[in-house]
Amino acid sequence: MRIDIVTLFPELCDSFLSASILGRARAKNLFEAHCHQIRDYTTNKQKQTDDYPYGGGCGMVLYAQPIADCLRAVQRQCAEQGREKPHVVFLTAAGQPYNEETAKRLARYDAVTLVCGHYEGIDQRVIDAFGDEEISIGDYVLTGGELASLVVADSVLRLQPGVLAEEKGYQDESYWDGLLEYPQYTRPEVWEGRAVPPVLLTGDHQKIDAWRGAQSRTRTRLRRPDLYEQWCDTHPLTELPKWKRGENMRLVKTDDQWDQAARLFAEGRYAVCEKVSTALYLDTLTPENCRKELLQDRENGWAFYLHYTKNVVDGMVGVCHKTGRISHLFVTAESRGRGIGSKMLDFARKKLPEHPNPTLTVLDTNIRALALYRRMGWRPEGVEAVYDPQKQPGAAVFCRELILRYQG
Ligand code: ADE
Protein backbone atom coordinates (compact mmCIF):
# COMPACT_ATOMS: atom_id res chain seq x y z
CA MET A 1 0.00 0.00 0.00
CA ARG A 2 1.05 3.59 -0.66
CA ILE A 3 0.00 6.49 1.56
CA ASP A 4 0.54 10.13 0.61
CA ILE A 5 0.00 13.03 2.98
CA VAL A 6 -0.55 16.50 1.51
CA THR A 7 0.26 19.06 4.20
CA LEU A 8 1.96 22.31 5.21
CA PHE A 9 3.99 20.27 7.74
CA PRO A 10 5.50 17.30 5.86
CA GLU A 11 8.45 16.95 8.27
CA LEU A 12 6.11 16.53 11.21
CA CYS A 13 4.12 13.80 9.42
CA ASP A 14 7.23 12.11 8.06
CA SER A 15 8.89 11.88 11.46
CA PHE A 16 5.82 10.16 12.89
CA LEU A 17 5.80 7.63 10.05
CA SER A 18 9.53 6.96 10.61
CA ALA A 19 9.27 6.10 14.29
CA SER A 20 8.50 2.93 16.24
CA ILE A 21 6.38 0.15 14.70
CA LEU A 22 5.43 2.07 11.55
CA GLY A 23 9.03 3.24 11.08
CA ARG A 24 10.33 -0.35 11.19
CA ALA A 25 7.60 -1.56 8.83
CA ARG A 26 8.33 1.33 6.45
CA ALA A 27 12.04 0.49 6.46
CA LYS A 28 11.11 -3.09 5.51
CA ASN A 29 8.98 -1.73 2.61
CA LEU A 30 5.81 -3.21 4.08
CA PHE A 31 4.20 0.05 2.90
CA GLU A 32 5.25 3.22 1.12
CA ALA A 33 4.64 6.70 2.57
CA HIS A 34 5.29 10.15 1.07
CA CYS A 35 4.63 13.53 2.67
CA HIS A 36 4.22 16.50 0.31
CA GLN A 37 4.66 20.20 1.03
CA ILE A 38 1.65 22.14 -0.32
CA ARG A 39 3.82 25.30 -0.51
CA ASP A 40 6.05 23.63 -3.15
CA TYR A 41 3.09 23.70 -5.54
CA THR A 42 2.20 27.39 -5.22
CA THR A 43 2.47 29.52 -8.35
CA ASN A 44 2.60 32.96 -6.68
CA LYS A 45 5.90 34.72 -5.98
CA GLN A 46 5.41 34.84 -2.20
CA LYS A 47 4.63 31.12 -2.06
CA GLN A 48 1.46 32.07 -0.26
CA THR A 49 -0.82 29.08 0.45
CA ASP A 50 -3.94 30.78 1.81
CA ASP A 51 -6.08 33.88 1.68
CA TYR A 52 -9.01 35.64 3.33
CA PRO A 53 -12.39 33.95 2.95
CA TYR A 54 -14.88 35.35 0.44
CA GLY A 55 -17.85 36.69 2.34
CA GLY A 56 -15.70 37.69 5.28
CA GLY A 57 -15.15 35.96 8.60
CA CYS A 58 -12.08 35.16 10.62
CA GLY A 59 -9.19 32.90 9.69
CA MET A 60 -7.65 32.00 6.37
CA VAL A 61 -8.63 29.50 3.69
CA LEU A 62 -6.17 27.27 1.79
CA TYR A 63 -6.02 27.92 -1.97
CA ALA A 64 -7.41 25.22 -4.26
CA GLN A 65 -4.60 25.50 -6.85
CA PRO A 66 -1.51 24.20 -4.95
CA ILE A 67 -3.51 21.32 -3.43
CA ALA A 68 -4.90 20.38 -6.85
CA ASP A 69 -1.45 20.45 -8.47
CA CYS A 70 0.02 18.40 -5.64
CA LEU A 71 -2.79 15.82 -6.00
CA ARG A 72 -2.16 15.64 -9.76
CA ALA A 73 1.54 15.03 -9.08
CA VAL A 74 0.66 12.19 -6.67
CA GLN A 75 -1.72 10.72 -9.28
CA ARG A 76 1.10 10.79 -11.86
CA GLN A 77 3.55 9.09 -9.49
CA CYS A 78 1.03 6.35 -8.74
CA ALA A 79 0.35 5.83 -12.45
CA GLU A 80 4.10 5.56 -13.12
CA GLN A 81 4.30 2.82 -10.48
CA GLY A 82 1.44 0.99 -12.17
CA ARG A 83 -0.79 1.65 -9.16
CA GLU A 84 -4.49 2.40 -9.11
CA LYS A 85 -5.68 6.01 -8.95
CA PRO A 86 -5.32 7.02 -5.29
CA HIS A 87 -8.40 7.31 -3.09
CA VAL A 88 -8.40 10.93 -1.87
CA VAL A 89 -9.49 11.74 1.70
CA PHE A 90 -9.79 15.28 3.08
CA LEU A 91 -9.40 15.56 6.84
CA THR A 92 -11.85 18.15 8.14
CA ALA A 93 -13.91 18.66 11.29
CA ALA A 94 -17.00 18.53 9.04
CA GLY A 95 -16.24 15.04 7.69
CA GLN A 96 -17.86 11.68 8.43
CA PRO A 97 -16.95 10.24 11.85
CA TYR A 98 -13.96 7.89 11.67
CA ASN A 99 -13.96 4.38 13.11
CA GLU A 100 -12.31 0.97 12.76
CA GLU A 101 -14.72 -0.06 10.02
CA THR A 102 -13.57 2.91 7.90
CA ALA A 103 -9.94 2.02 8.70
CA LYS A 104 -10.52 -1.50 7.39
CA ARG A 105 -12.20 -0.17 4.27
CA LEU A 106 -9.36 2.29 3.55
CA ALA A 107 -6.79 -0.46 4.21
CA ARG A 108 -8.08 -2.29 1.11
CA TYR A 109 -7.07 0.52 -1.32
CA ASP A 110 -3.77 0.25 -3.14
CA ALA A 111 -3.14 3.99 -2.65
CA VAL A 112 -4.72 6.51 -0.28
CA THR A 113 -3.95 10.24 -0.26
CA LEU A 114 -4.72 12.22 2.90
CA VAL A 115 -5.12 15.99 2.55
CA CYS A 116 -4.69 18.10 5.68
CA GLY A 117 -6.51 21.39 6.01
CA HIS A 118 -5.19 24.24 8.09
CA TYR A 119 -6.42 27.50 9.56
CA GLU A 120 -10.12 27.95 8.87
CA GLY A 121 -10.39 25.47 6.06
CA ILE A 122 -9.82 24.52 2.45
CA ASP A 123 -11.41 26.08 -0.65
CA GLN A 124 -14.46 23.84 -1.12
CA ARG A 125 -13.91 23.63 -4.89
CA VAL A 126 -10.78 21.47 -4.57
CA ILE A 127 -12.63 19.16 -2.17
CA ASP A 128 -15.49 18.89 -4.68
CA ALA A 129 -13.11 18.30 -7.58
CA PHE A 130 -10.74 15.75 -6.00
CA GLY A 131 -12.20 14.41 -2.76
CA ASP A 132 -13.55 10.87 -2.58
CA GLU A 133 -14.53 11.41 1.03
CA GLU A 134 -14.17 13.76 3.99
CA ILE A 135 -13.30 12.34 7.40
CA SER A 136 -13.40 13.80 10.92
CA ILE A 137 -11.59 11.97 13.73
CA GLY A 138 -13.94 13.28 16.42
CA ASP A 139 -16.29 16.01 17.54
CA TYR A 140 -13.65 18.59 18.38
CA VAL A 141 -11.76 21.10 16.28
CA LEU A 142 -8.01 20.77 15.71
CA THR A 143 -5.78 23.57 14.43
CA GLY A 144 -5.03 21.44 11.37
CA GLY A 145 -5.62 18.08 9.74
CA GLU A 146 -2.10 16.72 10.41
CA LEU A 147 -2.92 14.87 13.63
CA ALA A 148 -6.10 13.58 12.00
CA SER A 149 -4.22 12.32 8.93
CA LEU A 150 -1.70 10.57 11.18
CA VAL A 151 -4.50 8.94 13.16
CA VAL A 152 -5.95 7.63 9.88
CA ALA A 153 -2.54 6.60 8.52
CA ASP A 154 -1.62 4.78 11.74
CA SER A 155 -4.89 2.88 12.02
CA VAL A 156 -4.83 1.92 8.32
CA LEU A 157 -1.15 0.96 8.16
CA ARG A 158 -1.28 -1.24 11.26
CA LEU A 159 -3.73 -3.41 9.30
CA GLN A 160 -1.26 -4.00 6.45
CA PRO A 161 0.10 -7.55 6.36
CA GLY A 162 3.29 -7.92 8.39
CA VAL A 163 3.09 -4.57 10.19
CA LEU A 164 1.85 -6.20 13.38
CA ALA A 165 3.33 -9.61 12.65
CA GLU A 166 3.28 -10.79 16.22
CA GLU A 167 -0.33 -9.75 16.66
CA LYS A 168 -1.63 -11.73 13.71
CA GLY A 169 -3.55 -14.24 15.79
CA TYR A 170 -5.23 -11.47 17.70
CA GLN A 171 -6.24 -9.63 14.54
CA ASP A 172 -7.63 -12.74 12.92
CA GLU A 173 -9.79 -13.46 15.93
CA SER A 174 -13.04 -12.04 14.66
CA TYR A 175 -14.62 -12.67 18.06
CA TRP A 176 -13.02 -9.51 19.44
CA ASP A 177 -14.27 -7.38 16.56
CA GLY A 178 -16.35 -4.52 17.79
CA LEU A 179 -15.67 -5.00 21.52
CA LEU A 180 -13.46 -2.86 23.73
CA GLU A 181 -10.19 -4.42 24.84
CA TYR A 182 -9.99 -6.41 28.07
CA PRO A 183 -7.67 -5.04 30.81
CA GLN A 184 -3.98 -6.01 30.58
CA TYR A 185 -1.43 -6.59 33.38
CA THR A 186 2.31 -7.17 33.55
CA ARG A 187 4.91 -7.70 36.29
CA PRO A 188 5.03 -7.38 39.25
CA GLU A 189 2.22 -9.64 40.48
CA VAL A 190 1.40 -7.14 43.23
CA TRP A 191 1.96 -3.44 42.65
CA GLU A 192 1.37 -0.96 45.50
CA GLY A 193 -1.01 -3.41 47.11
CA ARG A 194 -2.94 -4.17 43.91
CA ALA A 195 -2.81 -7.79 42.76
CA VAL A 196 -3.14 -9.12 39.21
CA PRO A 197 -6.47 -10.99 38.74
CA PRO A 198 -5.58 -14.56 39.88
CA VAL A 199 -7.05 -16.25 36.77
CA LEU A 200 -4.22 -14.74 34.66
CA LEU A 201 -1.64 -16.64 36.72
CA THR A 202 -3.29 -20.06 36.31
CA GLY A 203 -1.78 -20.85 32.89
CA ASP A 204 -5.21 -22.26 31.93
CA HIS A 205 -5.74 -20.62 28.54
CA GLN A 206 -9.35 -21.69 28.20
CA LYS A 207 -10.15 -20.02 31.52
CA ILE A 208 -8.08 -16.94 30.65
CA ASP A 209 -9.84 -16.54 27.29
CA ALA A 210 -13.24 -16.88 28.97
CA TRP A 211 -12.28 -14.26 31.58
CA ARG A 212 -10.98 -11.85 28.94
CA GLY A 213 -14.10 -12.31 26.83
CA ALA A 214 -16.33 -11.57 29.82
CA GLN A 215 -14.24 -8.47 30.68
CA SER A 216 -14.49 -7.19 27.10
CA ARG A 217 -18.22 -7.73 26.96
CA THR A 218 -18.87 -6.15 30.35
CA ARG A 219 -16.66 -3.15 29.61
CA THR A 220 -18.33 -2.60 26.26
CA ARG A 221 -21.81 -3.02 27.74
CA LEU A 222 -21.12 -0.47 30.48
CA ARG A 223 -18.95 2.03 28.62
CA ARG A 224 -20.32 1.82 25.09
CA PRO A 225 -23.88 0.46 25.05
CA ASP A 226 -24.15 1.57 21.41
CA LEU A 227 -21.22 -0.67 20.37
CA TYR A 228 -22.48 -3.49 22.56
CA GLU A 229 -25.90 -3.54 20.95
CA GLN A 230 -24.29 -3.73 17.50
CA TRP A 231 -22.00 -6.51 18.67
CA CYS A 232 -24.91 -8.55 20.08
CA ASP A 233 -26.71 -8.31 16.76
CA THR A 234 -23.69 -9.41 14.77
CA HIS A 235 -22.57 -12.16 17.15
CA PRO A 236 -25.47 -14.54 17.76
CA LEU A 237 -24.89 -17.24 20.36
CA THR A 238 -24.78 -20.02 17.81
CA GLU A 239 -23.02 -22.34 20.21
CA LEU A 240 -24.68 -22.72 23.56
CA PRO A 241 -22.55 -23.62 26.55
CA LYS A 242 -22.43 -27.43 26.84
CA TRP A 243 -24.36 -29.24 29.54
CA LYS A 244 -21.89 -30.61 32.04
CA ARG A 245 -21.98 -33.91 33.86
CA GLY A 246 -24.14 -33.67 36.98
CA GLU A 247 -26.30 -30.90 35.46
CA ASN A 248 -29.99 -31.50 34.80
CA MET A 249 -33.47 -29.99 34.84
CA ARG A 250 -36.34 -31.38 36.92
CA LEU A 251 -40.01 -30.50 36.90
CA VAL A 252 -41.10 -28.88 40.18
CA LYS A 253 -43.37 -31.47 41.81
CA THR A 254 -42.60 -32.09 45.46
CA ASP A 255 -43.26 -29.77 48.38
CA ASP A 256 -39.56 -29.35 48.88
CA GLN A 257 -39.13 -28.38 45.21
CA TRP A 258 -41.90 -25.75 45.48
CA ASP A 259 -40.02 -24.31 48.49
CA GLN A 260 -36.77 -24.22 46.54
CA ALA A 261 -38.49 -22.62 43.53
CA ALA A 262 -40.13 -20.01 45.78
CA ARG A 263 -36.76 -19.12 47.35
CA LEU A 264 -35.11 -18.78 43.96
CA PHE A 265 -37.99 -16.75 42.59
CA ALA A 266 -37.85 -14.36 45.58
CA GLU A 267 -34.08 -13.95 45.27
CA GLY A 268 -34.16 -13.59 41.50
CA ARG A 269 -36.97 -11.07 41.33
CA TYR A 270 -35.35 -9.08 44.16
CA ALA A 271 -32.13 -8.83 42.15
CA VAL A 272 -34.01 -7.71 39.02
CA CYS A 273 -36.20 -5.18 40.88
CA GLU A 274 -33.68 -3.91 43.43
CA LYS A 275 -32.78 -0.76 41.53
CA VAL A 276 -36.19 0.03 40.04
CA SER A 277 -38.72 -0.78 42.78
CA THR A 278 -39.58 0.82 46.12
CA ALA A 279 -38.59 -0.80 49.43
CA LEU A 280 -42.30 -1.33 50.03
CA TYR A 281 -42.55 -3.55 46.94
CA LEU A 282 -39.27 -5.33 47.62
CA ASP A 283 -40.54 -6.23 51.09
CA THR A 284 -43.37 -8.20 49.49
CA LEU A 285 -40.89 -10.51 47.75
CA THR A 286 -40.85 -13.13 50.50
CA PRO A 287 -40.55 -16.86 49.74
CA GLU A 288 -44.07 -17.31 51.19
CA ASN A 289 -45.64 -14.78 48.82
CA CYS A 290 -43.63 -16.09 45.90
CA ARG A 291 -44.72 -19.67 46.63
CA LYS A 292 -48.38 -18.56 46.56
CA GLU A 293 -47.81 -16.80 43.24
CA LEU A 294 -46.14 -19.86 41.71
CA LEU A 295 -48.97 -22.17 42.82
CA GLN A 296 -51.48 -19.74 41.36
CA ASP A 297 -49.50 -19.72 38.10
CA ARG A 298 -49.61 -23.52 38.06
CA GLU A 299 -53.41 -23.30 38.07
CA ASN A 300 -53.12 -21.08 34.99
CA GLY A 301 -51.13 -23.59 32.97
CA TRP A 302 -47.53 -22.88 34.03
CA ALA A 303 -44.91 -25.57 34.65
CA PHE A 304 -41.69 -24.78 36.49
CA TYR A 305 -38.33 -26.50 36.23
CA LEU A 306 -35.33 -26.38 38.54
CA HIS A 307 -31.74 -26.57 37.33
CA TYR A 308 -29.48 -28.80 39.39
CA THR A 309 -25.70 -28.95 39.44
CA LYS A 310 -24.68 -32.14 41.28
CA ASN A 311 -28.06 -32.23 43.04
CA VAL A 312 -27.84 -28.62 44.21
CA VAL A 313 -30.53 -26.25 42.90
CA ASP A 314 -29.03 -23.19 41.21
CA GLY A 315 -31.60 -22.05 38.65
CA MET A 316 -35.23 -22.10 37.63
CA VAL A 317 -37.43 -21.38 34.62
CA GLY A 318 -41.17 -21.49 33.91
CA VAL A 319 -43.07 -22.29 30.70
CA CYS A 320 -46.72 -21.85 29.85
CA HIS A 321 -48.06 -24.24 27.20
CA LYS A 322 -51.32 -22.31 26.93
CA THR A 323 -49.75 -19.00 25.97
CA GLY A 324 -46.30 -19.99 24.67
CA ARG A 325 -44.60 -17.81 27.23
CA ILE A 326 -41.38 -18.36 29.17
CA SER A 327 -40.82 -16.68 32.52
CA HIS A 328 -39.16 -16.91 35.95
CA LEU A 329 -35.69 -17.42 34.49
CA PHE A 330 -33.41 -17.05 37.50
CA VAL A 331 -29.92 -18.24 38.44
CA THR A 332 -28.57 -18.03 42.00
CA ALA A 333 -26.06 -15.22 42.59
CA GLU A 334 -23.17 -17.70 43.11
CA SER A 335 -23.85 -19.57 39.88
CA ARG A 336 -24.14 -16.63 37.46
CA GLY A 337 -21.68 -16.37 34.58
CA ARG A 338 -21.61 -20.14 33.96
CA GLY A 339 -24.05 -20.18 31.08
CA ILE A 340 -26.85 -21.76 33.15
CA GLY A 341 -29.32 -19.01 32.14
CA SER A 342 -28.79 -19.57 28.40
CA LYS A 343 -29.01 -23.34 28.79
CA MET A 344 -32.29 -23.05 30.74
CA LEU A 345 -33.73 -20.62 28.20
CA ASP A 346 -32.90 -23.04 25.39
CA PHE A 347 -34.39 -25.90 27.43
CA ALA A 348 -37.59 -23.91 28.07
CA ARG A 349 -37.99 -23.04 24.40
CA LYS A 350 -37.65 -26.70 23.45
CA LYS A 351 -40.31 -27.59 26.05
CA LEU A 352 -42.73 -25.54 23.92
CA PRO A 353 -42.45 -27.22 20.50
CA GLU A 354 -46.07 -26.28 19.76
CA HIS A 355 -44.99 -22.61 19.98
CA PRO A 356 -42.15 -22.10 17.47
CA ASN A 357 -41.94 -18.41 18.38
CA PRO A 358 -42.52 -18.16 22.14
CA THR A 359 -42.44 -14.86 24.04
CA LEU A 360 -40.98 -13.62 27.31
CA THR A 361 -40.83 -10.29 29.08
CA VAL A 362 -37.90 -8.36 30.49
CA LEU A 363 -37.45 -4.96 32.14
CA ASP A 364 -35.68 -2.49 29.86
CA THR A 365 -33.31 -1.74 32.75
CA ASN A 366 -32.02 -5.32 32.69
CA ILE A 367 -29.56 -4.71 29.87
CA ARG A 368 -27.51 -7.77 30.71
CA ALA A 369 -30.50 -10.05 30.16
CA LEU A 370 -31.58 -8.06 27.10
CA ALA A 371 -28.16 -8.55 25.53
CA LEU A 372 -28.24 -12.30 26.19
CA TYR A 373 -31.75 -12.65 24.74
CA ARG A 374 -30.72 -10.69 21.67
CA ARG A 375 -27.77 -12.96 21.08
CA MET A 376 -30.04 -15.98 21.49
CA GLY A 377 -32.38 -14.80 18.75
CA TRP A 378 -35.07 -12.92 20.73
CA ARG A 379 -36.27 -9.57 19.39
CA PRO A 380 -38.44 -6.83 20.98
CA GLU A 381 -42.04 -6.95 19.89
CA GLY A 382 -43.89 -4.57 22.19
CA VAL A 383 -44.38 -3.26 25.69
CA GLU A 384 -46.15 -5.37 28.30
CA ALA A 385 -46.26 -2.73 31.02
CA VAL A 386 -44.98 0.72 31.92
CA TYR A 387 -43.84 1.33 35.49
CA ASP A 388 -44.24 4.99 36.32
CA PRO A 389 -43.43 6.19 39.86
CA GLN A 390 -46.21 8.80 39.44
CA LYS A 391 -48.80 6.08 38.86
CA GLN A 392 -47.58 2.81 40.42
CA PRO A 393 -46.84 2.75 44.13
CA GLY A 394 -44.26 -0.04 43.65
CA ALA A 395 -42.15 1.75 41.01
CA ALA A 396 -39.10 3.76 42.09
CA VAL A 397 -37.91 4.70 38.59
CA PHE A 398 -39.61 4.89 35.22
CA CYS A 399 -39.10 1.67 33.26
CA ARG A 400 -40.87 -0.59 30.83
CA GLU A 401 -41.41 -4.30 30.65
CA LEU A 402 -40.63 -5.32 27.07
CA ILE A 403 -42.12 -8.30 25.25
CA LEU A 404 -39.52 -10.27 23.28
CA ARG A 405 -40.33 -12.94 20.72
CA TYR A 406 -38.03 -15.75 19.62
CA GLN A 407 -37.12 -15.22 15.98
CA GLY A 408 -34.44 -17.88 15.65
N1 ADE B 1 -9.36 19.28 11.21
C1 ADE B 1 -9.75 20.04 12.26
N2 ADE B 1 -10.44 19.31 13.14
C2 ADE B 1 -10.51 18.04 12.64
C3 ADE B 1 -11.11 16.82 13.08
N3 ADE B 1 -11.80 16.75 14.22
N4 ADE B 1 -10.97 15.74 12.31
C4 ADE B 1 -10.31 15.80 11.14
N5 ADE B 1 -9.72 16.92 10.68
C5 ADE B 1 -9.83 18.04 11.41
PDB file of C-alpha atoms and ligand atoms in Angstrom, residues 91-93 135-138 140-142 144 148, ligand 1:
ATOM      1  CA  LEU A  91      -9.404  15.560   6.838  1.00  0.00           C
ATOM      2  CA  THR A  92     -11.855  18.153   8.142  1.00  0.00           C
ATOM      3  CA  ALA A  93     -13.906  18.659  11.291  1.00  0.00           C
ATOM      4  CA  ILE A 135     -13.302  12.344   7.401  1.00  0.00           C
ATOM      5  CA  SER A 136     -13.396  13.800  10.921  1.00  0.00           C
ATOM      6  CA  ILE A 137     -11.594  11.972  13.731  1.00  0.00           C
ATOM      7  CA  GLY A 138     -13.937  13.278  16.423  1.00  0.00           C
ATOM      8  CA  TYR A 140     -13.653  18.587  18.380  1.00  0.00           C
ATOM      9  CA  VAL A 141     -11.760  21.101  16.277  1.00  0.00           C
ATOM     10  CA  LEU A 142      -8.007  20.766  15.709  1.00  0.00           C
ATOM     11  CA  GLY A 144      -5.033  21.444  11.369  1.00  0.00           C
ATOM     12  CA  ALA A 148      -6.102  13.582  11.998  1.00  0.00           C
TER      13      ALA A 148
HETATM   14  N1  ADE B   1      -9.359  19.282  11.215  1.00  0.00           N
HETATM   15  C1  ADE B   1      -9.749  20.039  12.265  1.00  0.00           C
HETATM   16  N2  ADE B   1     -10.442  19.315  13.142  1.00  0.00           N
HETATM   17  C2  ADE B   1     -10.508  18.041  12.638  1.00  0.00           C
HETATM   18  C3  ADE B   1     -11.114  16.822  13.079  1.00  0.00           C
HETATM   19  N3  ADE B   1     -11.802  16.751  14.222  1.00  0.00           N
HETATM   20  N4  ADE B   1     -10.975  15.741  12.310  1.00  0.00           N
HETATM   21  C4  ADE B   1     -10.312  15.803  11.137  1.00  0.00           C
HETATM   22  N5  ADE B   1      -9.724  16.920  10.681  1.00  0.00           N
HETATM   23  C5  ADE B   1      -9.825  18.036  11.415  1.00  0.00           C
END
